[in-house]
PDB file of C-alpha atoms and ligand atoms in Angstrom:
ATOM      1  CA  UNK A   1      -9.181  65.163  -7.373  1.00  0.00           C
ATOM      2  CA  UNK A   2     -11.178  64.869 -10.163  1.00  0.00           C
ATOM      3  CA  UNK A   3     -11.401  61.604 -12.162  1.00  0.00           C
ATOM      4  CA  UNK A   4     -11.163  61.651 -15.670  1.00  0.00           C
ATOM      5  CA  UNK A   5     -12.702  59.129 -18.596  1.00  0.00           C
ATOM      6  CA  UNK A   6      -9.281  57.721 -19.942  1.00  0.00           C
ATOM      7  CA  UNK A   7      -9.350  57.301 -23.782  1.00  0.00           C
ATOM      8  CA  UNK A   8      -9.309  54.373 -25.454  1.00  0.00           C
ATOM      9  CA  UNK A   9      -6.159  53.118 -26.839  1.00  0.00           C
ATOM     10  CA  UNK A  10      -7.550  52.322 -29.758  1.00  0.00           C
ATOM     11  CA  UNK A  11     -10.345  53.781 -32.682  1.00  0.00           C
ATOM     12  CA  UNK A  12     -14.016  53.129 -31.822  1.00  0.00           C
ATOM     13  CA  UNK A  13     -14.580  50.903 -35.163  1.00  0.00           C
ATOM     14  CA  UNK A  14     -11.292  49.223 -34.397  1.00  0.00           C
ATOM     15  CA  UNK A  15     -12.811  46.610 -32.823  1.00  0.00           C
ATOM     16  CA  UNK A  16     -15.228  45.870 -35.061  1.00  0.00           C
ATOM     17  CA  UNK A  17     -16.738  43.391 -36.162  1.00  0.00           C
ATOM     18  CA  UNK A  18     -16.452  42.051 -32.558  1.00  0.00           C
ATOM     19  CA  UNK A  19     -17.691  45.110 -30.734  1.00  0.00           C
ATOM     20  CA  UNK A  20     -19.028  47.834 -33.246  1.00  0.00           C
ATOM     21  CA  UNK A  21     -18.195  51.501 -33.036  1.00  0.00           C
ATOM     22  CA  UNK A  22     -21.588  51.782 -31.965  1.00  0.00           C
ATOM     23  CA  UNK A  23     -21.261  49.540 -29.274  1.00  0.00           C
ATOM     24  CA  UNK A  24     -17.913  51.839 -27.795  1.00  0.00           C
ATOM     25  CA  UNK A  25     -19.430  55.127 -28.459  1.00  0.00           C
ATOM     26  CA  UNK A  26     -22.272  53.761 -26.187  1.00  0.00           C
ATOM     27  CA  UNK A  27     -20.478  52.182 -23.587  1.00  0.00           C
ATOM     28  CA  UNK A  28     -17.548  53.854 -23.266  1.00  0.00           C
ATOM     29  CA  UNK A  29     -18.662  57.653 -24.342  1.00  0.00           C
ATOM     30  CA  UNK A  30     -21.968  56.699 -22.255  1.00  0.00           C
ATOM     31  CA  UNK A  31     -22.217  54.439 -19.715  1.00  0.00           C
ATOM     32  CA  UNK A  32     -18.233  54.912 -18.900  1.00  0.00           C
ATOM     33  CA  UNK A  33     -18.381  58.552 -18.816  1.00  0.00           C
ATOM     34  CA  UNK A  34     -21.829  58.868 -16.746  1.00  0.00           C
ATOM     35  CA  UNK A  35     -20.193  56.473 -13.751  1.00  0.00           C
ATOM     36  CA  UNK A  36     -17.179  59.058 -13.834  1.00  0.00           C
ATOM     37  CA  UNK A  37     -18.889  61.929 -13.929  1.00  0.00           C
ATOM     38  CA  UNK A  38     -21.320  60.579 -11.006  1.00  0.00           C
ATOM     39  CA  UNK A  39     -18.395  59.812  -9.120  1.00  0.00           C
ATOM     40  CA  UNK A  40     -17.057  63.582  -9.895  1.00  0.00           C
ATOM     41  CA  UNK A  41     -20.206  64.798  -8.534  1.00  0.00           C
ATOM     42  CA  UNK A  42     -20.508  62.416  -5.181  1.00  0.00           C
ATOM     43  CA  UNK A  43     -17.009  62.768  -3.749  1.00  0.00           C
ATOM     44  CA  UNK A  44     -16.721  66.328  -2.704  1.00  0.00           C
ATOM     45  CA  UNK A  45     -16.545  66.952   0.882  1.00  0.00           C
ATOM     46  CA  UNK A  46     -16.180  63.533   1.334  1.00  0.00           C
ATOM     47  CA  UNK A  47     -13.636  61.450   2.375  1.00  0.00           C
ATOM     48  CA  UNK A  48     -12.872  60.032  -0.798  1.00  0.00           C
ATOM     49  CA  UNK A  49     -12.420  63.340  -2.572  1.00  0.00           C
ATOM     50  CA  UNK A  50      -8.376  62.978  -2.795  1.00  0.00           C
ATOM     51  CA  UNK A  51      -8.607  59.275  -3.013  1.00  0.00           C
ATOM     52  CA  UNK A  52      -7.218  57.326  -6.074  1.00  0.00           C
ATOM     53  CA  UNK A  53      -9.749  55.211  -7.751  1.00  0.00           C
ATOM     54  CA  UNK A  54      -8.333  51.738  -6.490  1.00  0.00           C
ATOM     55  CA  UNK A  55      -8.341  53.474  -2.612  1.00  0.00           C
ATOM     56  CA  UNK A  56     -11.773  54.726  -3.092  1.00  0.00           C
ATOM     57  CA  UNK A  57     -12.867  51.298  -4.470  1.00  0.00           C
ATOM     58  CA  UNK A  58     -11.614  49.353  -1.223  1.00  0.00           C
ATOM     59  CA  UNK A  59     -12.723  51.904   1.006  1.00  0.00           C
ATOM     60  CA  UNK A  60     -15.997  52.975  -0.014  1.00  0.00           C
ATOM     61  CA  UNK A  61     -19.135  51.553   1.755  1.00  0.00           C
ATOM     62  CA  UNK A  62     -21.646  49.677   0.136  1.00  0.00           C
ATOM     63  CA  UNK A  63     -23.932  52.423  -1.703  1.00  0.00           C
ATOM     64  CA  UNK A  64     -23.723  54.921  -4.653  1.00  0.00           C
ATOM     65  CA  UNK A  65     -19.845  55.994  -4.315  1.00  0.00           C
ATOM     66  CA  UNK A  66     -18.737  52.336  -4.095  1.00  0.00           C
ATOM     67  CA  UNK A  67     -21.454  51.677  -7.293  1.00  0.00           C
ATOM     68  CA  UNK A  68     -19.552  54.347  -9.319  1.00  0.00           C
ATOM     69  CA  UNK A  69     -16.202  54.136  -8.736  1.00  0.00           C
ATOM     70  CA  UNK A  70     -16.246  50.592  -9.123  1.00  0.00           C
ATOM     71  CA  UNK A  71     -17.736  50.808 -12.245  1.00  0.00           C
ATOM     72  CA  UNK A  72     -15.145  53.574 -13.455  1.00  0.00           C
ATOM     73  CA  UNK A  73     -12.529  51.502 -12.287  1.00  0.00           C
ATOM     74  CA  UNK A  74     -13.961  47.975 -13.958  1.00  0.00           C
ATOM     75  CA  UNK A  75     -14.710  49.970 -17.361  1.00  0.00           C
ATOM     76  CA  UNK A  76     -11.067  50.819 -17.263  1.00  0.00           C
ATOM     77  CA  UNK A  77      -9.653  47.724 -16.331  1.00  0.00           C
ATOM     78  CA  UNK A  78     -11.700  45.986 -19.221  1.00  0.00           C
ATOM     79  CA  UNK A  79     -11.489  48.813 -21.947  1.00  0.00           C
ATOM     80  CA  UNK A  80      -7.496  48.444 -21.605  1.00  0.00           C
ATOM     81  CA  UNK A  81      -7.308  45.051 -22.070  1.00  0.00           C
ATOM     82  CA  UNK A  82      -8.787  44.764 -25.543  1.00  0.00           C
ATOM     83  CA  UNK A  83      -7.254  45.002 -28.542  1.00  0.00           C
ATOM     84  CA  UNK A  84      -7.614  45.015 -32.272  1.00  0.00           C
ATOM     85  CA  UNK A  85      -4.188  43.057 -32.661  1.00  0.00           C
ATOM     86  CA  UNK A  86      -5.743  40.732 -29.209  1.00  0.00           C
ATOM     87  CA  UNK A  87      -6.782  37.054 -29.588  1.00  0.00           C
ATOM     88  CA  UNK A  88      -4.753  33.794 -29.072  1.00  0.00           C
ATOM     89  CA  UNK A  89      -3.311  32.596 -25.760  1.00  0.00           C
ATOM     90  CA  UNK A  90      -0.821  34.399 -23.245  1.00  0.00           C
ATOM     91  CA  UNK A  91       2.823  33.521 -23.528  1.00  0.00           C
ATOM     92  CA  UNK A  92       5.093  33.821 -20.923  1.00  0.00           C
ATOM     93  CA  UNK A  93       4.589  32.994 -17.078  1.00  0.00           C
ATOM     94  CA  UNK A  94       0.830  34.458 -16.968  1.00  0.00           C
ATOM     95  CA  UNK A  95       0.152  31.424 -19.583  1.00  0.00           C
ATOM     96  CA  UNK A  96       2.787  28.985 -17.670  1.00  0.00           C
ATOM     97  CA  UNK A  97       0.245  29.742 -14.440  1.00  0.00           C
ATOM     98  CA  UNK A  98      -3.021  29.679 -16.710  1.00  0.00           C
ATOM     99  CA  UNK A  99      -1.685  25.791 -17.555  1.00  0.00           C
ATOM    100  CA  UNK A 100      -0.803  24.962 -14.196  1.00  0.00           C
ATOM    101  CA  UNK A 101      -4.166  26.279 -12.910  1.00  0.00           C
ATOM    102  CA  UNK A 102      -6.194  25.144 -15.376  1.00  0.00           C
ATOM    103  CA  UNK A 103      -4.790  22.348 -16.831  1.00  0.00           C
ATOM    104  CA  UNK A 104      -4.696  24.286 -20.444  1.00  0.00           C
ATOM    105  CA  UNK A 105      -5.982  27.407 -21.668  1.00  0.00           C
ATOM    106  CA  UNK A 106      -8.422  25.850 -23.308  1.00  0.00           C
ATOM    107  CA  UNK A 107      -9.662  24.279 -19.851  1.00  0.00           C
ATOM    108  CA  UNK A 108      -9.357  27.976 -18.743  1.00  0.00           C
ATOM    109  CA  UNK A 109     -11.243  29.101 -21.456  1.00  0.00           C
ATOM    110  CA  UNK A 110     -14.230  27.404 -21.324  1.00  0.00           C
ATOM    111  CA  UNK A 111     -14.181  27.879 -17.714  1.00  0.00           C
ATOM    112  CA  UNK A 112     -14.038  32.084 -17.905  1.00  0.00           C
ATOM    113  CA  UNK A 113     -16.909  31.657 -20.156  1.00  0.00           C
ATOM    114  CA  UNK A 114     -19.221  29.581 -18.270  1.00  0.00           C
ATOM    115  CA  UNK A 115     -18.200  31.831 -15.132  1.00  0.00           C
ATOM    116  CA  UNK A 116     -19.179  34.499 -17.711  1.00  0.00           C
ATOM    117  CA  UNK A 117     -22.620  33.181 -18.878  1.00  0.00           C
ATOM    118  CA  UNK A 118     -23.835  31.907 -15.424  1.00  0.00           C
ATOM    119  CA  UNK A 119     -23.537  35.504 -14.028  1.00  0.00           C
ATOM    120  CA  UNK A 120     -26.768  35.963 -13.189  1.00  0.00           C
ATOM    121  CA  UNK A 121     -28.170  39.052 -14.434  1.00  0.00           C
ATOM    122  CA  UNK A 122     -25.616  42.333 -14.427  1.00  0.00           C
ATOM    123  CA  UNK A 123     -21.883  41.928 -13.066  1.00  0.00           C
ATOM    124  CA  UNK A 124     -18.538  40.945 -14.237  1.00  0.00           C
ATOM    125  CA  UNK A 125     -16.403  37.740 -15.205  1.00  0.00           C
ATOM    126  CA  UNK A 126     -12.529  37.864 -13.701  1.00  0.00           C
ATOM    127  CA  UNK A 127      -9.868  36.149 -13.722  1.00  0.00           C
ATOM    128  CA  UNK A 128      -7.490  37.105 -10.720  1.00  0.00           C
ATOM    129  CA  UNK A 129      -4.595  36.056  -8.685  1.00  0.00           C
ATOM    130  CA  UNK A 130      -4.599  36.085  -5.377  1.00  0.00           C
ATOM    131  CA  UNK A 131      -2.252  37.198  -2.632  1.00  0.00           C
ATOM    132  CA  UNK A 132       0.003  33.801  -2.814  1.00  0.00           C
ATOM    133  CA  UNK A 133      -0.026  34.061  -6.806  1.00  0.00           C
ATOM    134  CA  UNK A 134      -2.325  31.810  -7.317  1.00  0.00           C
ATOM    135  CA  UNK A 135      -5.098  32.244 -10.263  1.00  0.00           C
ATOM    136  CA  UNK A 136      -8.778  32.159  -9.623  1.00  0.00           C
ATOM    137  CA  UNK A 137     -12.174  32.951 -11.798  1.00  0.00           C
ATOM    138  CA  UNK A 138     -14.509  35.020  -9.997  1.00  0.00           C
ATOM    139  CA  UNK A 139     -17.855  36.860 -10.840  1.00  0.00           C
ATOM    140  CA  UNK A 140     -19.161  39.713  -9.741  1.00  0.00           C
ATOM    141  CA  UNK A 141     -23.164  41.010  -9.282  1.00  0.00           C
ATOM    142  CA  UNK A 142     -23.373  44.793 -10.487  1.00  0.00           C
ATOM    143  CA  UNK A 143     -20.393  46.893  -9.823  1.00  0.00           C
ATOM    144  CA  UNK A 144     -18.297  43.699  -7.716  1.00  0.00           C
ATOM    145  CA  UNK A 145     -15.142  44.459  -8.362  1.00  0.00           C
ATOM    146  CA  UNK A 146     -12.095  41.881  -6.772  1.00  0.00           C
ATOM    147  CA  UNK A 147     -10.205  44.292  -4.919  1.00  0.00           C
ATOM    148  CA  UNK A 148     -12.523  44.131  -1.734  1.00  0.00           C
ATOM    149  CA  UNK A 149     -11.889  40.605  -1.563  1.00  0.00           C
ATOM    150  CA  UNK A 150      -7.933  41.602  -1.669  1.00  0.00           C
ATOM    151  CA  UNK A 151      -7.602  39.664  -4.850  1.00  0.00           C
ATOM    152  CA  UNK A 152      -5.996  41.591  -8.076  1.00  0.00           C
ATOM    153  CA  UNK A 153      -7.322  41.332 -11.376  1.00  0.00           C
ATOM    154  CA  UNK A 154      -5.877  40.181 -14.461  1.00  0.00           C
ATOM    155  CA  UNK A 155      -8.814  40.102 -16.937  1.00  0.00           C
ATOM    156  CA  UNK A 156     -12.545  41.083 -17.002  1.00  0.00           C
ATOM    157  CA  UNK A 157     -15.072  40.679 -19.210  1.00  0.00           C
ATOM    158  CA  UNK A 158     -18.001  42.972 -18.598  1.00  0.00           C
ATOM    159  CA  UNK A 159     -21.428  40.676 -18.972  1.00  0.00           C
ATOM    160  CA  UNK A 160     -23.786  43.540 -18.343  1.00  0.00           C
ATOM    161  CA  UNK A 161     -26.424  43.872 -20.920  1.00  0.00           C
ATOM    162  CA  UNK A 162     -24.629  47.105 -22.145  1.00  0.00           C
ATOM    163  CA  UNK A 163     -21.798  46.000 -23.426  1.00  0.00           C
ATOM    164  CA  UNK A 164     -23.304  43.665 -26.198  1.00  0.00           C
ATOM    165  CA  UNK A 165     -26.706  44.629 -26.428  1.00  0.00           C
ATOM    166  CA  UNK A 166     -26.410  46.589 -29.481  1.00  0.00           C
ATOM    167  CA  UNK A 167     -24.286  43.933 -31.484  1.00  0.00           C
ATOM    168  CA  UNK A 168     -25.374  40.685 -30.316  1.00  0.00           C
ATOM    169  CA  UNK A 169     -29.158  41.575 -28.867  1.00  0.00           C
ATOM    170  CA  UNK A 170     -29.515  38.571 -25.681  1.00  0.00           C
ATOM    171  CA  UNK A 171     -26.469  36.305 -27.242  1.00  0.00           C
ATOM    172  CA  UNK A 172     -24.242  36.522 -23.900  1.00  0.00           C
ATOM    173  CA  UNK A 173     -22.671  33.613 -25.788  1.00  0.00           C
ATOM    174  CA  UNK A 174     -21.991  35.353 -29.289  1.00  0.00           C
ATOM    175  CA  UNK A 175     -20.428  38.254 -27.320  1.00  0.00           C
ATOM    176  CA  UNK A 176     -17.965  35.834 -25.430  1.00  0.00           C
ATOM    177  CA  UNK A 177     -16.934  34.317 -28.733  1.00  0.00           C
ATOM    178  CA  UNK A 178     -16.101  37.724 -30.286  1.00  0.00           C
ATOM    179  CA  UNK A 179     -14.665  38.764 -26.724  1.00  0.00           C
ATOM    180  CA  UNK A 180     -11.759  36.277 -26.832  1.00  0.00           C
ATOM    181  CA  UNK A 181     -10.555  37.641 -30.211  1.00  0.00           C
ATOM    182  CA  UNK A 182      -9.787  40.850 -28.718  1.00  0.00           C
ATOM    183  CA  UNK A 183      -8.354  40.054 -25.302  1.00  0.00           C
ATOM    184  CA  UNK A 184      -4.728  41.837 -24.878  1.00  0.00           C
ATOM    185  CA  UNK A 185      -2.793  39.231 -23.301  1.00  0.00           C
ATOM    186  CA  UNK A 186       0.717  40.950 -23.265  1.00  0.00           C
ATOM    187  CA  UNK A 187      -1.531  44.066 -21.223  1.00  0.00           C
ATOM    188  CA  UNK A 188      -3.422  41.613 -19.018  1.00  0.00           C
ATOM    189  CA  UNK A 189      -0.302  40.023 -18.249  1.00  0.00           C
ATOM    190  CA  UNK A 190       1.541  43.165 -16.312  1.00  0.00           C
ATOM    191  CA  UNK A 191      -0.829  42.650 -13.248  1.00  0.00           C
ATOM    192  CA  UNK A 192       0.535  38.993 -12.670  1.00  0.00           C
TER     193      UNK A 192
HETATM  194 MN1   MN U   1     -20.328  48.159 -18.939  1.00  0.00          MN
END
């Protein structure tokens, strides 16, 4: 089965000025694409070669198929929860549970980001619920991704250097600022 770079549901300068058009043509027509088209190239023969991404993700030892399909998957996952119309707070019971959890979603807020900036080096921020429904942050080192753990995700933001490099040079902060203004709740909140 070959695994295909999904396109973005939105324009690459639609994002801007949080993320530039420069930024998505780099990490989504790069960096996005190379992890899928590793994967393409890896799984062959193997027993992953039928696999959907989320099987081959919780299946796949630690080493370079894990490493890319992870990353195809968590590119996904974060790509399609942004949003030029994103910002704001979630409504419904995603932000009833992001109140209860956190005390506000402002609480929650500053907690993603610090979970965020103290990932140390490459990986990924999460927030995720667990088996009983109950939210947690997480962070991942390199291509972590929550579903080994058994945990499913709800939001990511992706703290490699790649993803604000371009637009915001070392500012992990600057990027989380912009990052909030572009999270799509209402598509964040179908996995809870
Ligand atoms: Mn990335």
């Amino acid at each position: 089965m070959e695994h295909k770079l999904p396109e973005l549901p939105y324009s690459k300068d639609a994002l801007a000025p949080h993320l530039s058009a420069e930024t998505l043509e780099f990490h989504h027509g790069k960096h996005h694409a190379t992890y899928v088209a590793n994967l393409n190239k890896l799984i062959p023969g193997t027993p992953f070669a039928d696999l959907p991404i989320e099987e081959i993700v919780k299946k796949a030892p630690a080493g370079p198929i894990f490493n890319n399909a992870a990353q195809v998957y968590n590119h996904t996952f974060y790509f399609l929860r942004l949003s030029p119309k994103g910002g704001g707070a979630p409504a419904g019971k995603l932000g009833a549970a992001i109140q209860k959890e956190f005390g506000s979603f402002e609480e929650f807020q500053k907690k993603f980001t610090e979970t965020a900036m103290n990932t140390f080096g490459s990986g990924w921020a999460w927030l995720v619920r667990d088996k009983d429904g109950r939210l947690h942050l997480r962070s991942t080192s390199n291509a972590g991704c929550p579903l080994t753990a058994g945990e499913t995700p709800i939001l990511t933001c992706d703290v490699w250097e790649h993803a604000y490099y371009i637009d915001y040079r070392n500012a992990r902060a600057k990027y989380l600022e912009a990052f909030w203004k572009i999270v799509d709740w209402k598509k964040a909140a179908e996995n809870f």
